[in-house]
Coordinates of C-alpha atoms in Angstrom, one line a residue:
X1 CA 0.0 0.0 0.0
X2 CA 1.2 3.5 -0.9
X3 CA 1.9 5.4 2.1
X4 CA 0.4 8.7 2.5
X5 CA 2.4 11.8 2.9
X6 CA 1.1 14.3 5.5
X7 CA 2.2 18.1 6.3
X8 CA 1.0 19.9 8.5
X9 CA 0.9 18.7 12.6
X10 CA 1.6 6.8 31.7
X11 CA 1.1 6.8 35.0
X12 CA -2.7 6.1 36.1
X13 CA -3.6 8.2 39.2
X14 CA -7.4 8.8 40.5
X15 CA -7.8 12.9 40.1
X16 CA -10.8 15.4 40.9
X17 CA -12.9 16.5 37.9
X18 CA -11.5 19.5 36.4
X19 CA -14.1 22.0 35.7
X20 CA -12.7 23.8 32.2
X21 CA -13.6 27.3 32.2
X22 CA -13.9 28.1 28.3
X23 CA -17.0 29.7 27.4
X24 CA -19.9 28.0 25.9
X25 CA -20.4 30.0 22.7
X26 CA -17.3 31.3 21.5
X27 CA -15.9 34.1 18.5
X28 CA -15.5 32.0 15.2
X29 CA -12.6 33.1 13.6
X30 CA -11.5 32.4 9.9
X31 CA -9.5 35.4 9.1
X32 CA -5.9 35.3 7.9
X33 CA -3.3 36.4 10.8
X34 CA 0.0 37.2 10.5
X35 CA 2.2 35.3 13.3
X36 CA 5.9 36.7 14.7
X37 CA 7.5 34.5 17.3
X38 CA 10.7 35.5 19.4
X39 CA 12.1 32.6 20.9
X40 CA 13.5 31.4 24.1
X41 CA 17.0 31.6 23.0
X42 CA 19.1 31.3 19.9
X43 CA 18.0 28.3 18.0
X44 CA 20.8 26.2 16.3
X45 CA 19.7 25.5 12.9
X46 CA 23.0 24.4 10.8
X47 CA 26.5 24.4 10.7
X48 CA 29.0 26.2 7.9
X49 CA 32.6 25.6 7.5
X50 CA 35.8 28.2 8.2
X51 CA 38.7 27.7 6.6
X52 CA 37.1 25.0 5.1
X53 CA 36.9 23.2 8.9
X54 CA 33.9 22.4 11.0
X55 CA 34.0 24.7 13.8
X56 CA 34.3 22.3 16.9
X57 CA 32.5 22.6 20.4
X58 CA 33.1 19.8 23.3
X59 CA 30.8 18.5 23.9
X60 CA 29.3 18.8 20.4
X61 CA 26.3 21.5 19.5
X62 CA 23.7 19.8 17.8
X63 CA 21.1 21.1 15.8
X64 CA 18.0 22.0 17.7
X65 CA 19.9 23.6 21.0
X66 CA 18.8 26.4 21.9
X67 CA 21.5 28.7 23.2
X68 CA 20.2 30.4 26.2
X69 CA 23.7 31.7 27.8
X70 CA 27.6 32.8 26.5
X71 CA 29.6 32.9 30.0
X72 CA 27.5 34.4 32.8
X73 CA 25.5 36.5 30.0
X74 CA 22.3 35.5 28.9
X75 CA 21.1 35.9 25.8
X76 CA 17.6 36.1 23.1
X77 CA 18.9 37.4 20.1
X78 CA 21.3 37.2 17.3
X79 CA 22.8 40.7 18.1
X80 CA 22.7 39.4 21.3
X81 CA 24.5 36.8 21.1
X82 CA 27.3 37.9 18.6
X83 CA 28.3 40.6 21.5
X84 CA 28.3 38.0 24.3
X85 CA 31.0 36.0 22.2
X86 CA 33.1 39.2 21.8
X87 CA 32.6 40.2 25.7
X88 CA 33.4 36.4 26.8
X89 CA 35.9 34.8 24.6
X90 CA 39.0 33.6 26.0
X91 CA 41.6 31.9 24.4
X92 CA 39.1 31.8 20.7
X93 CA 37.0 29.7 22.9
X94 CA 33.5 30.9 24.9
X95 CA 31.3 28.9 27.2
X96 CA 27.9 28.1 26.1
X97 CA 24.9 27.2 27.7
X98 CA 22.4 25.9 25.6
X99 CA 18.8 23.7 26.3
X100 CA 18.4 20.9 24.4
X101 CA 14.7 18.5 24.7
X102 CA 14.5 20.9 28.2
X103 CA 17.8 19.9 29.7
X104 CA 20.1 22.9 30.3
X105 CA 23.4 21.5 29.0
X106 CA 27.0 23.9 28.8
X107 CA 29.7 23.0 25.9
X108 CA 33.0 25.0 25.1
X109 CA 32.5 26.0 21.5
X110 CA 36.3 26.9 19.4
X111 CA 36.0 29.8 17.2
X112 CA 38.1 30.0 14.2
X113 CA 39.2 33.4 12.9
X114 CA 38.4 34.9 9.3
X115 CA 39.5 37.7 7.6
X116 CA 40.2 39.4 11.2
X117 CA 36.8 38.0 12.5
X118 CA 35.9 35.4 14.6
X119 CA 33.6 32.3 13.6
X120 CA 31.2 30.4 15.7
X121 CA 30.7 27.7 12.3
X122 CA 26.8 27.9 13.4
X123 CA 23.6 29.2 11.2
X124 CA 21.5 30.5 14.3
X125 CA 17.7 32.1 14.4
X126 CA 16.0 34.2 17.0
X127 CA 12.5 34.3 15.5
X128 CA 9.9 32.9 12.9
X129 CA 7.3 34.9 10.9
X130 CA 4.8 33.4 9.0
X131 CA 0.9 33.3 8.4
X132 CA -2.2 31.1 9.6
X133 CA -5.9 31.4 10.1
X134 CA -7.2 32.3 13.5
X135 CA -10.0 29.7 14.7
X136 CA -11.6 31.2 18.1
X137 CA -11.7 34.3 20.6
X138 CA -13.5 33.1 24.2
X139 CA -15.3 36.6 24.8
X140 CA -15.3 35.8 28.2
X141 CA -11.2 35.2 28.6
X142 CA -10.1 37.0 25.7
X143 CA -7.8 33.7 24.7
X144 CA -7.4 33.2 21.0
X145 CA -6.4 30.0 19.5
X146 CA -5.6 29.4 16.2
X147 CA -3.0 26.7 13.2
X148 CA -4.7 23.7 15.3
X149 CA -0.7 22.2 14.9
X150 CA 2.6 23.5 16.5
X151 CA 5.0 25.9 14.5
X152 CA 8.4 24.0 13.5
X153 CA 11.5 25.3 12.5
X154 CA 12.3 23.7 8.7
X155 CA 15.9 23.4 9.2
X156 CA 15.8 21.9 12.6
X157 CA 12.6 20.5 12.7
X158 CA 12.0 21.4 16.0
X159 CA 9.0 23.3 17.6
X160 CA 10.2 26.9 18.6
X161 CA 10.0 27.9 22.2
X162 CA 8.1 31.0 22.9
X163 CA 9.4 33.7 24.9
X164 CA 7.6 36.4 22.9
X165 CA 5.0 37.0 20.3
X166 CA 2.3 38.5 18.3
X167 CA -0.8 37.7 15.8
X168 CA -1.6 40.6 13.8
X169 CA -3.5 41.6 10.6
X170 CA -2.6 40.5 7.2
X171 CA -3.8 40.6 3.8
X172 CA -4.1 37.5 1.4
X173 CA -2.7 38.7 -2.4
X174 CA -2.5 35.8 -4.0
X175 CA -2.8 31.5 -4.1
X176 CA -0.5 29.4 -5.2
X177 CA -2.4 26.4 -5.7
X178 CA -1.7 22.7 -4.3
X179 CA -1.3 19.6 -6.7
X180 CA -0.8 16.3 -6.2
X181 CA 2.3 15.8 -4.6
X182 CA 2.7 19.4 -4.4
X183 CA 0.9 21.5 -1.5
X184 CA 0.0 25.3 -2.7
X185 CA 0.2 27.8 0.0
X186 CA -1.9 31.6 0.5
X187 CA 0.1 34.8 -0.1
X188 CA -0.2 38.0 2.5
X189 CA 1.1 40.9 3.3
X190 CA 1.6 42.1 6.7
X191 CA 0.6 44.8 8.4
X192 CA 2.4 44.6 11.6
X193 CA 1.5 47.7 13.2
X194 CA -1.7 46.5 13.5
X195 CA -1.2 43.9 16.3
X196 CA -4.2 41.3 17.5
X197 CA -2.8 39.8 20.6
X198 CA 0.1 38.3 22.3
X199 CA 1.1 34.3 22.1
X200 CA 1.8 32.8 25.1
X201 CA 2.4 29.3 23.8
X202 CA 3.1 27.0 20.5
X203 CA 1.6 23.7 21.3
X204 CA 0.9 20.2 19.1
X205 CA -2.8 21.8 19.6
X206 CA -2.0 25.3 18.2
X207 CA -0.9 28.4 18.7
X208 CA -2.5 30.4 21.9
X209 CA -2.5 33.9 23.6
X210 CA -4.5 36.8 24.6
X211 CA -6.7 38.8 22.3
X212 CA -6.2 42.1 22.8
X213 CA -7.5 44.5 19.7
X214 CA -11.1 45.1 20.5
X215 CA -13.1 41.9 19.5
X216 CA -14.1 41.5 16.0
X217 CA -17.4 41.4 14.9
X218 CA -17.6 37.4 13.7
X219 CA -20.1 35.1 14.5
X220 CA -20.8 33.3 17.9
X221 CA -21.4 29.6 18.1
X222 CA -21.7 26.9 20.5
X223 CA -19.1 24.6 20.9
X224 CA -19.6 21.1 19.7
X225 CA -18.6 18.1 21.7
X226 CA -16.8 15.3 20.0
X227 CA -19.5 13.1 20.2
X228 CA -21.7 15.8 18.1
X229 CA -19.1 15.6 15.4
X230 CA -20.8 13.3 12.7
X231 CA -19.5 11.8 9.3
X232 CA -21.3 14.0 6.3
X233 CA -21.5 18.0 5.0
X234 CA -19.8 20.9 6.5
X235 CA -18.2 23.6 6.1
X236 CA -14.5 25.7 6.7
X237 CA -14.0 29.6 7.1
X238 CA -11.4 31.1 5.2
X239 CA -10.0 33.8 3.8
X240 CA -8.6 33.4 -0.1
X241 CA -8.6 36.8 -1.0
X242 CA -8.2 40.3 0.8
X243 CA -9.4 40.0 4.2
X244 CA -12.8 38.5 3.6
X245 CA -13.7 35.7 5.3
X246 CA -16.1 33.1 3.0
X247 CA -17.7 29.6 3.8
X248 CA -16.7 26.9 2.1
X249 CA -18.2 23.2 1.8
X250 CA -16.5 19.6 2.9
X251 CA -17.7 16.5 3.6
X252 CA -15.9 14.4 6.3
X253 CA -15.3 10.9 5.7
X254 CA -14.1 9.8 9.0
X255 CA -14.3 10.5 12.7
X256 CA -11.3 9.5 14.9
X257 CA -11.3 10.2 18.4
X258 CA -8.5 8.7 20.0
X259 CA -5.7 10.8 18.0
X260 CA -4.6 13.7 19.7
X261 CA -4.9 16.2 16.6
X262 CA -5.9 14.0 13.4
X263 CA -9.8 14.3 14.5
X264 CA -11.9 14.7 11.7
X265 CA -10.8 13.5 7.9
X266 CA -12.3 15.6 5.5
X267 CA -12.5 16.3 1.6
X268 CA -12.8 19.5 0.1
X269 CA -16.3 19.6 -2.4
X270 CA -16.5 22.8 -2.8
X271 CA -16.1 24.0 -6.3
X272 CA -15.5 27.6 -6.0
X273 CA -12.4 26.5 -3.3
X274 CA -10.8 23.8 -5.4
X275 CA -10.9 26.3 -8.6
X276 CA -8.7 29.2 -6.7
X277 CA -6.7 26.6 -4.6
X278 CA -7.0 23.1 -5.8
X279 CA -7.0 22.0 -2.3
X280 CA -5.9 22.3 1.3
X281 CA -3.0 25.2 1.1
X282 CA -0.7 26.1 3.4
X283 CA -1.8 29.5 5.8
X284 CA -5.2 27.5 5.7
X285 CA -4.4 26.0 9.1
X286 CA -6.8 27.2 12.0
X287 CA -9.8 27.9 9.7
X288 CA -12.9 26.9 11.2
X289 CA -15.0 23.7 10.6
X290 CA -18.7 24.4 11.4
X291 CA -21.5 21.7 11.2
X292 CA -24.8 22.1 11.9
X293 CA -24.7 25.6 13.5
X294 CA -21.8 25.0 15.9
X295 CA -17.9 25.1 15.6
X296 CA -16.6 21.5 15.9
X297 CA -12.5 21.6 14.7
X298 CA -10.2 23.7 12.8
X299 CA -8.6 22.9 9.7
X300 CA -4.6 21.1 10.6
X301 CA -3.2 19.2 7.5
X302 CA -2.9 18.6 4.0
X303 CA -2.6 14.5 3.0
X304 CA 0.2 15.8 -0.2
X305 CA -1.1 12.7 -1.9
X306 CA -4.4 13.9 -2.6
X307 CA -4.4 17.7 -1.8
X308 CA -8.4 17.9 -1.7
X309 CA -8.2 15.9 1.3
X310 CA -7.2 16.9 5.0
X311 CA -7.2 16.3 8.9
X312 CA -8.8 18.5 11.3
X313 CA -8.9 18.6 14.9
X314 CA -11.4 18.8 17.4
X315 CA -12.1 22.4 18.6
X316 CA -13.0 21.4 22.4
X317 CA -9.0 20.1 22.3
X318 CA -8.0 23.6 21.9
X319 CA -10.1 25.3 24.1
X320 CA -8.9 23.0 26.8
X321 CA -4.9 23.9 25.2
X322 CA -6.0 27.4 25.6
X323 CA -7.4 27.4 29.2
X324 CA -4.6 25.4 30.6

């Protein structure tokens, strides 16, 4: 059997109920946000040579660390970090501390000099930009949620750590539409200045924070339990062009409760949809899936395989994300 490719997305203890505190009828979402994350130190995403020599640390920086302190100075940023090696090298050698699967871990790193400058040998990031589709506001709590996945790093694969972050308006311009084998994404511009709210967390579940901008006008609906969630029509919210946000039909094939984000299997029917996007694109994540009057999931994947298909996820999964 061909296998499918997909983009995106114990201990047993008796415990008191846990009364979740997300509102009943929530703000349905569907427009295109612009997302900028800062992250919780420098993320090691390659290597390069000097002098046509891998640059050497003991023990050995891998791909993934996040570097979090040079000497006794801690550091977020590039710029940051670049004057932290000047400030603490001794000998063409500096002391890192770096965080690696949420163990602090230190390591010497060797710098090789260049043309008068000194080399670290690493390709380092301090932030991500990007674009997705918000799914919910909770009037009551102000917390958004929205991608219904976690945001990953390319190079590294590896999810990035919030430290800070915003969601703010952007403007679709374009589609580059998905094929076979080939996932299309939505093209935006960003308008930065006009920020949403703040993201406190990147999650497998999504992408949460605080709403701040006063609260948009969209539609309220009650939330659906999973057990509501039924094989048959429905629809997404999206935006393909400008800022407006349009309904669009699927049908879901399949129901699956026990995975923790691959929910709902759906296929696109919509003609209008598949004619500007042939499919599921990229930027569609976090657009609402409604069925019969309520919001039940967000949009998460495409199956490359057959772009007019896709996964959702269950929206009461991200409320609880959100309240936690």
């Amino acid at each position: 059997m061909k296998k499918m490719k997909i983009w995106m997305i114990t201990i047993l203890m008796f415990i008191p109920n846990i009364v979740l505190a997300y509102s009943n009828q929530i703000i349905v979402g569907g427009q295109n946000i612009g997302i900028n994350i800062q992250s919780a130190g420098v993320l090691v995403v390659g290597f390069y040579k000097v002098n046509g020599n891998d640059v050497k640390s003991n023990p050995a920086i891998q791909i993934g660390d996040y570097i979090t302190k040079v000497g006794t100075t801690e550091v977020s940023t590039i710029n940051e970090l670049t004057n932290a090696i000047e400030t603490n090298m001794h000998d063409n050698e500096v002391e890192l501390t770096f965080n690696r699967e949420g163990k602090e871990q230190t390591a010497t790193l060797s710098l090789v000099e260049q043309d008068k400058v000194f080399k670290t040998g690493l390709y380092v990031k301090d932030s991500i930009t990007g674009i997705g589709t918000l799914t919910y506001i909770d009037p009551e709590s102000k917390i958004f949620g929205s991608l219904g996945h976690e945001i990953i790093e390319a190079n590294s694969n590896k999810r990035i750590e919030v430290k800070t972050g915003s969601i703010f308006n952007s403007v679709i311009t374009g589609i580059n539409k998905s094929s076979d084998g080939n996932p299309g994404e939505k093209k935006a511009s960003f308008k930065t200045n006009e920020v949403y709210g703040t993201i406190s967390k990147n999650t497998q579940y999504g992408l949460f924070g605080d709403y701040k901008a006063t609260l948009p006008d969209n539609k309220r609906m009650e939330v659906a339990k999973p057990e509501e969630v039924k094989v048959g029509k429905a629809t997404i919210l999206t935006v393909l062009e400008g800022s407006e946000i349009k309904e669009y039909e699927i049908n879901i094939t399949k129901i699956n409760e026990y995975n923790k984000i691959k929910n709902i299997s759906f296929e696109i029917t919509d003609k209008e949809l598949l004619d500007k996007t042939g499919g599921v694109v990229q930027g569609m994540s976090g657009s609402p899936i409604v069925q019969e009057g309520k919001i039940i999931g967000a949009v998460t994947h495409v199956i490359v395989d057959n772009v007019r298909t896709g996964y959702g996820i269950f929206i009461t999964t991200m409320l609880e994300e959100g309240e936690n």
